[in-house]
Short mmCIF file of C-alpha atoms and ligand atoms in Angstrom, two decimals:
data_model
loop_
_atom_site.label_atom_id
_atom_site.label_comp_id
_atom_site.label_asym_id
_atom_site.label_seq_id
_atom_site.Cartn_x
_atom_site.Cartn_y
_atom_site.Cartn_z
CA MET A 1 116.79 91.14 117.43
CA LYS A 2 114.40 88.92 118.00
CA LYS A 3 114.25 86.79 114.90
CA ASN A 4 110.91 86.53 113.20
CA MET A 5 109.29 89.48 115.86
CA HIS A 6 105.86 90.36 114.33
CA VAL A 7 102.60 91.97 115.68
CA THR A 8 99.79 89.67 117.03
CA GLY A 9 96.40 90.14 114.54
CA ASP A 10 93.69 88.76 116.32
CA ARG A 11 94.58 90.92 119.48
CA LEU A 12 94.88 94.72 116.87
CA TRP A 13 91.49 93.20 115.10
CA GLU A 14 89.40 92.77 118.77
CA SER A 15 91.31 95.95 120.69
CA LEU A 16 89.51 97.27 117.30
CA MET A 17 86.06 95.73 117.85
CA GLU A 18 86.25 96.31 121.82
CA MET A 19 86.83 100.21 120.90
CA ALA A 20 84.17 99.55 117.52
CA LYS A 21 81.42 99.52 120.52
CA ILE A 22 82.19 102.76 122.11
CA GLY A 23 79.80 105.89 120.35
CA ALA A 24 78.84 102.73 117.68
CA THR A 25 76.71 104.24 115.15
CA ALA A 26 74.05 102.12 113.50
CA LYS A 27 75.02 101.35 110.09
CA GLY A 28 78.44 100.09 111.93
CA GLY A 29 80.28 103.76 111.96
CA SER A 30 81.85 104.93 115.19
CA CYS A 31 80.74 108.51 116.74
CA ARG A 32 82.77 109.69 119.29
CA LEU A 33 83.11 113.19 119.12
CA ALA A 34 86.77 115.66 120.53
CA LEU A 35 85.36 115.46 124.36
CA THR A 36 82.66 113.85 124.78
CA ASP A 37 81.55 111.74 126.80
CA GLU A 38 82.09 108.52 124.21
CA ASP A 39 85.84 110.48 123.55
CA LYS A 40 86.09 110.07 127.09
CA GLU A 41 85.07 106.46 127.78
CA GLY A 42 87.82 105.06 124.29
CA ARG A 43 90.50 107.14 126.25
CA ASP A 44 89.42 105.17 129.55
CA LEU A 45 89.85 102.37 127.58
CA PHE A 46 93.03 103.32 125.91
CA VAL A 47 94.58 103.41 129.07
CA SER A 48 93.52 100.86 131.00
CA TRP A 49 94.97 98.90 128.50
CA CYS A 50 97.92 100.76 128.75
CA ARG A 51 98.43 100.37 132.66
CA ASP A 52 97.42 96.45 131.50
CA ALA A 53 100.46 96.42 128.63
CA GLY A 54 102.96 98.03 131.63
CA CYS A 55 103.47 101.44 130.73
CA ASP A 56 103.03 104.86 132.59
CA ILE A 57 100.21 107.70 131.41
CA LYS A 58 101.01 110.52 130.98
CA ILE A 59 98.39 113.43 130.09
CA ASP A 60 99.58 116.81 129.26
CA LYS A 61 97.62 120.34 129.19
CA MET A 62 95.57 119.83 125.53
CA GLY A 63 94.62 116.27 126.63
CA ASN A 64 96.72 114.35 124.67
CA ILE A 65 97.00 110.71 126.31
CA PHE A 66 101.02 109.70 126.14
CA ALA A 67 101.54 105.62 127.14
CA VAL A 68 105.18 105.43 128.11
CA ARG A 69 106.99 101.80 127.71
CA ALA A 70 110.74 102.93 129.25
CA GLY A 71 113.70 102.13 127.34
CA GLU A 72 116.94 101.47 128.82
CA ASP A 73 118.07 104.75 128.88
CA ASN A 74 115.26 107.18 129.25
CA SER A 75 117.15 110.33 130.19
CA LEU A 76 117.73 109.63 126.36
CA PRO A 77 114.59 110.91 123.74
CA SER A 78 111.90 108.91 122.97
CA VAL A 79 110.40 107.39 120.24
CA MET A 80 107.08 108.07 119.60
CA THR A 81 103.48 107.01 118.14
CA GLY A 82 99.91 107.09 117.59
CA SER A 83 96.92 109.20 115.83
CA HIS A 84 93.65 110.29 117.32
CA LEU A 85 90.64 108.54 119.05
CA ASP A 86 88.01 111.24 118.07
CA THR A 87 85.73 110.58 115.31
CA GLN A 88 83.35 112.45 112.79
CA PRO A 89 80.01 112.65 113.21
CA THR A 90 79.04 109.58 111.09
CA GLY A 91 82.95 107.79 111.21
CA GLY A 92 84.54 104.91 110.80
CA LYS A 93 85.99 102.28 113.45
CA TYR A 94 89.58 102.97 111.63
CA ASP A 95 90.36 106.63 111.00
CA GLY A 96 92.49 107.10 113.62
CA VAL A 97 91.76 103.99 115.94
CA PHE A 98 94.16 102.55 114.26
CA GLY A 99 96.71 104.21 114.67
CA VAL A 100 96.50 104.85 118.29
CA LEU A 101 96.24 100.39 118.59
CA ALA A 102 98.86 99.85 116.39
CA GLY A 103 101.02 101.33 118.48
CA LEU A 104 99.48 99.55 121.74
CA GLU A 105 99.67 96.26 119.60
CA VAL A 106 103.78 97.21 119.49
CA LEU A 107 104.05 98.20 122.83
CA ARG A 108 101.71 94.25 123.57
CA THR A 109 104.64 92.64 121.73
CA LEU A 110 107.87 94.03 123.40
CA LYS A 111 106.21 92.61 126.52
CA ASP A 112 105.89 89.51 124.40
CA TYR A 113 108.72 88.86 123.37
CA ASP A 114 110.49 90.87 126.77
CA VAL A 115 112.63 93.38 124.25
CA LYS A 116 114.10 95.97 126.10
CA THR A 117 115.25 99.26 123.27
CA LYS A 118 117.03 101.55 124.72
CA HIS A 119 114.88 105.17 123.92
CA PRO A 120 111.52 105.28 126.19
CA VAL A 121 108.95 104.50 123.04
CA GLU A 122 105.62 105.87 123.55
CA VAL A 123 102.38 105.80 121.22
CA ALA A 124 99.90 109.10 121.96
CA VAL A 125 96.80 109.83 121.61
CA TRP A 126 96.42 113.26 119.90
CA THR A 127 93.35 115.25 121.20
CA ASN A 128 90.54 116.36 118.04
CA GLU A 129 92.27 115.88 115.20
CA GLU A 130 89.02 115.67 113.37
CA GLY A 131 88.55 119.48 113.59
CA SER A 132 84.63 118.06 113.61
CA ARG A 133 83.50 118.85 116.59
CA PHE A 134 86.32 121.66 117.59
CA ALA A 135 88.03 123.69 114.19
CA PRO A 136 90.60 123.46 113.10
CA ALA A 137 91.72 119.67 112.59
CA MET A 138 94.94 119.06 114.78
CA VAL A 139 94.61 121.12 117.47
CA SER A 140 96.36 120.06 119.53
CA SER A 141 99.19 117.88 118.32
CA GLY A 142 99.09 121.80 116.92
CA VAL A 143 99.49 123.36 120.69
CA PHE A 144 102.56 120.36 121.20
CA ALA A 145 104.83 121.39 118.44
CA GLY A 146 104.54 125.27 118.53
CA VAL A 147 101.96 126.52 116.17
CA PHE A 148 99.26 127.33 118.36
CA ASP A 149 99.28 128.16 122.38
CA LEU A 150 97.79 126.82 124.83
CA GLU A 151 95.25 129.69 125.53
CA TYR A 152 94.18 129.11 121.55
CA GLY A 153 93.76 125.71 121.89
CA HIS A 154 92.02 125.87 125.20
CA SER A 155 89.42 128.87 123.76
CA ARG A 156 88.30 126.82 120.65
CA ALA A 157 84.89 126.24 120.49
CA ASP A 158 81.99 124.16 119.58
CA LEU A 159 78.97 125.39 117.39
CA ASN A 160 76.86 125.51 120.71
CA GLY A 161 80.04 127.99 122.40
CA VAL A 162 81.57 125.07 124.47
CA THR A 163 85.01 125.69 124.71
CA MET A 164 87.64 122.87 124.73
CA GLY A 165 89.28 123.90 128.01
CA GLN A 166 86.43 123.48 129.37
CA GLU A 167 85.49 120.06 128.02
CA LEU A 168 88.84 118.89 129.02
CA LYS A 169 87.94 119.59 132.43
CA ARG A 170 84.62 118.33 132.10
CA ILE A 171 85.72 114.88 131.46
CA GLY A 172 88.26 115.30 133.99
CA TYR A 173 91.36 114.87 131.27
CA ASP A 174 92.84 118.48 131.98
CA GLY A 175 96.18 117.20 132.50
CA ASN A 176 99.51 118.61 134.32
CA GLU A 177 102.07 117.82 131.92
CA GLU A 178 103.62 121.09 130.05
CA VAL A 179 102.27 120.89 125.88
CA GLY A 180 105.44 119.78 124.32
CA GLY A 181 108.87 121.36 124.36
CA ARG A 182 110.41 117.82 124.73
CA ASP A 183 112.56 115.93 122.51
CA LEU A 184 111.72 113.62 120.61
CA LYS A 185 113.87 110.69 118.21
CA ALA A 186 111.18 109.77 115.79
CA PHE A 187 107.42 109.85 115.69
CA PHE A 188 105.53 107.50 113.17
CA GLU A 189 101.76 107.38 112.43
CA ALA A 190 99.91 104.64 110.89
CA HIS A 191 96.79 105.21 109.14
CA ILE A 192 94.30 103.47 106.57
CA GLU A 193 94.85 106.09 103.59
CA GLN A 194 91.12 107.28 103.50
CA GLY A 195 91.45 107.15 99.31
CA PRO A 196 91.75 104.26 96.65
CA ILE A 197 94.41 104.71 95.51
CA LEU A 198 96.50 101.55 97.51
CA GLU A 199 94.01 98.77 96.83
CA PHE A 200 93.81 99.98 93.58
CA GLU A 201 97.34 99.44 92.90
CA GLU A 202 97.77 96.11 94.71
CA LYS A 203 99.77 97.64 97.49
CA THR A 204 99.71 96.39 101.41
CA ILE A 205 101.72 99.49 102.22
CA GLY A 206 101.72 103.46 101.06
CA VAL A 207 105.06 104.92 101.71
CA VAL A 208 104.58 107.95 103.07
CA THR A 209 106.33 110.73 101.16
CA ASP A 210 104.81 113.91 101.45
CA ALA A 211 100.86 115.78 103.09
CA ASN A 212 98.47 118.12 101.75
CA GLY A 213 98.85 121.18 102.55
CA GLN A 214 94.72 122.96 103.72
CA ARG A 215 93.20 126.25 103.87
CA TRP A 216 90.61 126.51 105.37
CA TYR A 217 87.30 129.52 105.73
CA GLU A 218 84.41 130.39 107.39
CA ILE A 219 81.81 132.73 105.89
CA THR A 220 78.53 134.23 106.79
CA LEU A 221 76.61 135.48 104.29
CA THR A 222 73.47 138.16 105.41
CA GLY A 223 71.04 139.65 103.41
CA GLN A 224 67.08 139.92 104.14
CA GLU A 225 64.45 137.73 105.11
CA ALA A 226 61.72 137.99 104.08
CA HIS A 227 58.02 136.38 103.43
CA ALA A 228 58.77 134.35 99.72
CA GLY A 229 55.16 135.03 98.50
CA PRO A 230 54.42 138.65 98.00
CA THR A 231 58.57 139.66 97.97
CA PRO A 232 59.45 140.37 94.27
CA MET A 233 62.11 138.40 92.81
CA ALA A 234 64.39 141.85 91.49
CA ARG A 235 64.31 142.84 95.62
CA ARG A 236 65.39 139.65 97.55
CA LYS A 237 69.05 139.50 99.50
CA ASP A 238 68.13 136.11 98.74
CA ALA A 239 71.90 134.52 101.24
CA LEU A 240 71.20 131.10 99.53
CA VAL A 241 71.67 132.40 96.45
CA GLY A 242 74.82 133.86 97.36
CA ALA A 243 76.21 130.44 99.28
CA SER A 244 74.89 128.28 95.95
CA ARG A 245 76.80 130.52 93.40
CA ILE A 246 79.77 130.40 95.89
CA VAL A 247 79.04 126.65 96.49
CA GLN A 248 79.53 125.99 92.74
CA GLU A 249 82.44 128.45 92.60
CA VAL A 250 84.45 125.91 95.02
CA ASN A 251 83.79 123.03 93.03
CA ARG A 252 85.38 124.62 89.77
CA ILE A 253 88.25 126.30 91.67
CA GLY A 254 88.48 122.26 93.02
CA PHE A 255 88.79 120.94 89.08
CA ASP A 256 90.68 124.34 87.88
CA ASN A 257 93.58 122.87 90.11
CA GLU A 258 93.54 119.75 89.52
CA PRO A 259 95.79 117.58 89.37
CA ASN A 260 95.89 116.86 93.29
CA ALA A 261 93.63 119.78 94.28
CA CYS A 262 89.92 118.80 96.24
CA ALA A 263 87.76 121.30 97.58
CA THR A 264 84.77 121.27 99.67
CA VAL A 265 82.16 122.47 100.95
CA GLY A 266 80.90 120.73 104.15
CA LEU A 267 79.35 123.02 106.60
CA LEU A 268 76.29 124.95 105.16
CA GLU A 269 73.96 126.69 107.85
CA CYS A 270 71.00 128.90 106.02
CA ARG A 271 69.00 130.86 108.70
CA PRO A 272 66.25 130.33 109.95
CA ASN A 273 65.75 127.60 107.18
CA SER A 274 61.96 127.77 107.18
CA ARG A 275 60.10 127.11 103.85
CA ASN A 276 58.45 129.90 102.96
CA THR A 277 61.40 132.63 104.17
CA ILE A 278 63.63 133.23 101.79
CA PRO A 279 66.96 133.04 104.16
CA GLY A 280 67.96 136.42 105.39
CA GLU A 281 72.17 134.42 106.34
CA VAL A 282 73.93 131.69 105.57
CA PHE A 283 77.00 130.12 107.05
CA LEU A 284 78.98 128.14 104.99
CA THR A 285 82.50 126.16 105.03
CA VAL A 286 85.37 126.02 102.67
CA ASP A 287 87.55 123.31 102.89
CA PHE A 288 90.82 123.62 100.01
CA ARG A 289 93.50 120.68 99.55
CA HIS A 290 96.75 121.05 97.75
CA PRO A 291 100.48 119.38 97.57
CA SER A 292 101.07 122.76 96.38
CA ASP A 293 101.46 125.67 98.70
CA GLU A 294 101.48 127.90 94.87
CA SER A 295 98.62 126.32 93.91
CA LEU A 296 97.08 126.29 97.55
CA SER A 297 97.43 130.50 96.82
CA ARG A 298 95.98 130.86 93.76
CA MET A 299 92.69 128.86 94.51
CA ASP A 300 92.70 130.92 97.98
CA GLY A 301 92.72 133.97 95.87
CA GLN A 302 90.22 132.29 92.98
CA LEU A 303 87.88 132.06 96.05
CA ARG A 304 88.07 135.42 97.75
CA GLU A 305 87.80 136.78 93.83
CA PHE A 306 84.20 135.67 92.89
CA ALA A 307 82.88 135.43 96.55
CA GLU A 308 83.17 139.88 97.15
CA LYS A 309 81.96 140.10 93.52
CA VAL A 310 78.48 137.47 94.44
CA ALA A 311 78.39 139.41 97.81
CA LYS A 312 78.07 142.72 95.29
CA GLU A 313 75.69 140.94 92.78
CA GLN A 314 73.05 139.64 94.78
CA GLY A 315 73.06 142.62 97.86
CA LEU A 316 75.49 140.47 101.20
CA GLU A 317 76.88 141.62 103.48
CA MET A 318 79.70 138.72 103.73
CA LYS A 319 82.50 137.89 106.45
CA PHE A 320 84.86 136.04 104.81
CA GLU A 321 87.84 134.77 107.59
CA GLN A 322 90.50 132.22 106.86
CA ILE A 323 90.58 130.20 109.85
CA TRP A 324 93.30 127.56 109.10
CA TYR A 325 96.60 127.21 106.70
CA SER A 326 98.73 124.26 107.43
CA HIS A 327 101.33 124.33 104.79
CA PRO A 328 102.44 120.94 102.80
CA VAL A 329 104.76 118.98 104.25
CA LYS A 330 107.55 116.69 103.16
CA PHE A 331 108.32 113.99 105.34
CA ASN A 332 111.38 112.79 107.02
CA ASP A 333 114.06 110.85 104.93
CA ASN A 334 115.11 108.59 107.27
CA CYS A 335 112.00 107.80 109.00
CA VAL A 336 110.55 107.78 104.88
CA ALA A 337 113.70 105.20 104.65
CA ALA A 338 112.63 103.07 107.66
CA VAL A 339 109.33 103.10 106.34
CA ARG A 340 110.69 101.66 103.41
CA LYS A 341 112.69 98.99 105.07
CA GLY A 342 110.10 97.43 107.59
CA ALA A 343 108.29 97.08 103.77
CA GLU A 344 111.17 95.26 102.44
CA VAL A 345 112.12 92.85 105.34
CA ALA A 346 108.10 91.37 105.74
CA GLY A 347 107.73 91.55 101.93
CA TYR A 348 104.96 93.91 101.95
CA PRO A 349 104.00 95.02 98.41
CA HIS A 350 104.87 98.58 99.06
CA MET A 351 104.58 101.74 96.88
CA ASP A 352 105.27 106.15 97.95
CA ILE A 353 102.42 107.90 98.68
CA VAL A 354 101.14 111.56 98.85
CA SER A 355 98.01 111.12 101.79
CA GLY A 356 95.60 113.83 101.67
CA ALA A 357 94.40 113.94 104.30
CA GLY A 358 95.22 115.77 107.03
CA HIS A 359 97.35 114.05 110.20
CA ASP A 360 99.36 114.89 114.04
CA ALA A 361 102.08 114.36 111.39
CA CYS A 362 102.24 116.68 109.88
CA TYR A 363 102.17 119.40 113.04
CA ILE A 364 104.88 116.54 115.02
CA ASN A 365 106.80 116.61 111.57
CA ARG A 366 107.95 120.36 112.45
CA VAL A 367 109.66 118.94 115.59
CA ALA A 368 110.43 115.87 115.15
CA PRO A 369 111.66 113.71 112.82
CA THR A 370 108.14 111.47 111.43
CA GLY A 371 107.29 108.47 108.77
CA MET A 372 104.05 107.42 108.53
CA ILE A 373 102.75 104.28 107.03
CA PHE A 374 99.37 103.96 105.35
CA VAL A 375 97.51 100.19 104.54
CA PRO A 376 94.93 100.23 101.99
CA CYS A 377 90.70 100.83 102.57
CA GLU A 378 87.71 98.93 100.90
CA ASN A 379 86.81 101.29 98.11
CA GLY A 380 89.08 104.18 98.98
CA ILE A 381 85.72 105.06 101.51
CA SER A 382 86.65 106.87 105.45
CA HIS A 383 84.56 109.71 107.04
CA ASN A 384 81.43 107.29 106.40
CA GLU A 385 80.01 104.08 108.67
CA GLU A 386 81.02 101.92 105.84
CA GLU A 387 84.18 102.64 106.06
CA ALA A 388 86.60 99.28 106.19
CA ALA A 389 89.52 97.42 106.32
CA THR A 390 91.29 94.13 106.20
CA PRO A 391 92.80 92.37 109.42
CA GLU A 392 95.94 90.99 107.13
CA ASP A 393 96.20 94.12 105.60
CA LEU A 394 95.95 96.15 109.38
CA ALA A 395 98.56 93.59 110.55
CA ALA A 396 101.07 93.55 107.93
CA GLY A 397 101.01 98.17 108.69
CA CYS A 398 101.16 97.38 112.57
CA ASN A 399 104.10 94.99 111.94
CA VAL A 400 105.70 97.66 109.48
CA LEU A 401 105.37 99.99 112.60
CA LEU A 402 106.89 97.70 114.73
CA HIS A 403 109.64 97.79 112.72
CA ALA A 404 110.46 100.92 111.97
CA ILE A 405 110.47 101.80 115.63
CA LEU A 406 112.41 99.21 116.77
CA ASP A 407 114.92 100.78 113.81
CA GLN A 408 114.70 104.05 115.65
CA ALA A 409 114.75 103.02 118.98
CA GLY A 410 116.89 99.98 118.95
CA VAL A 411 117.10 97.04 120.85
CA VAL A 412 119.25 96.11 123.72
CA GLU A 413 120.95 92.48 123.22
CA GLU A 414 119.97 90.22 125.36
CA SER A 415 123.48 89.61 127.18
O1 LIG B 1 90.71 116.64 107.85
C1 LIG B 1 91.70 116.09 107.99
O2 LIG B 1 92.38 115.64 106.67
C2 LIG B 1 91.65 114.60 108.88
O3 LIG B 1 90.36 113.84 108.57
N1 LIG B 1 91.55 115.51 110.35
MN1 LIG B 2 92.41 110.49 110.98
MN1 LIG B 3 89.60 111.58 109.52
#
């Protein structure tokens, strides 16, 4: 392999900053919700860059994009990398985007060095990884991995009832390729850690060995709207009082299952949301995470029992639905070793780490040997417009990705 081959960090940084102009927020973050015009604009830019880098583009029926760089033998299964371009409403410039553009930088670097790999190399953009506009998260890599069927994927609707299938058509990313059902030699995803550990431990590379399991819930509490003035306290069916007790309990369950448990109520809608009407209905979501399936089940039981109790005591009707369960993930030993070797060869300080966040790699791990590469982010902050990472760390992660991909794709030695 070309001695001392490395990526061009400045070019990666420029591409990240160029992409960040699309859906840029006033506070320096990104807002490109899945399948919005901003998401389309970002996708179009990525596709144009990949074509310039000499790749073919394939789009499947979930709108997943695959930039394909031919190998010496294209009958061999591809080595794939990639992540997502959709963001949270007040997201950062690096979550997902780094993994996609690091993959692009690898393609550009292979072209620069005129390297021929044995296996084809692909960079993927997975549709709606965030699960913010359309729940659940990682739904399109989930369809690719056979966890969900295509109809389920297309029928995911946002809070206005607009479906993914409708939006894929509207933005022109309703591709023809079948979703999944094909072999991959390996899949790697580069991502910012989105937590504080690497920065605190002063490590440049996180060798991701495992990822948290997740359970997501939707709870609707229905009481009775009434006048805030004449209605005696004892006669109220106040849905927000019930919801606030559940919010407190979710937080307690998180602490009760420490270490490693995470428990969040991120979305709450109070109806009619009027200052002098007793709330008749509240819709809220719960997000549980834990690396142990047994603890995740225990948290599930604690929540169900408490919610039933609160609904009874507050005289509320309750609709309680677990809308998503993704079990804890153990990544492939060979891919983890390839990432660790890439860090060692390049001389980057590194450590093994468990991912608190979910990633498309968690689902692709079911159908291909998979590994992940983490780099630090400032103060461990993510899903926040202040999300930040250094050009040096991002280039380091991209170099490790380059070497992990070559480790699996094989290089055709020049004659
Ligand atoms: O929720 C997650 O872990 C990811 O950001 N979708
Ligand atoms: Mn992400
Ligand atoms: Mn995210």
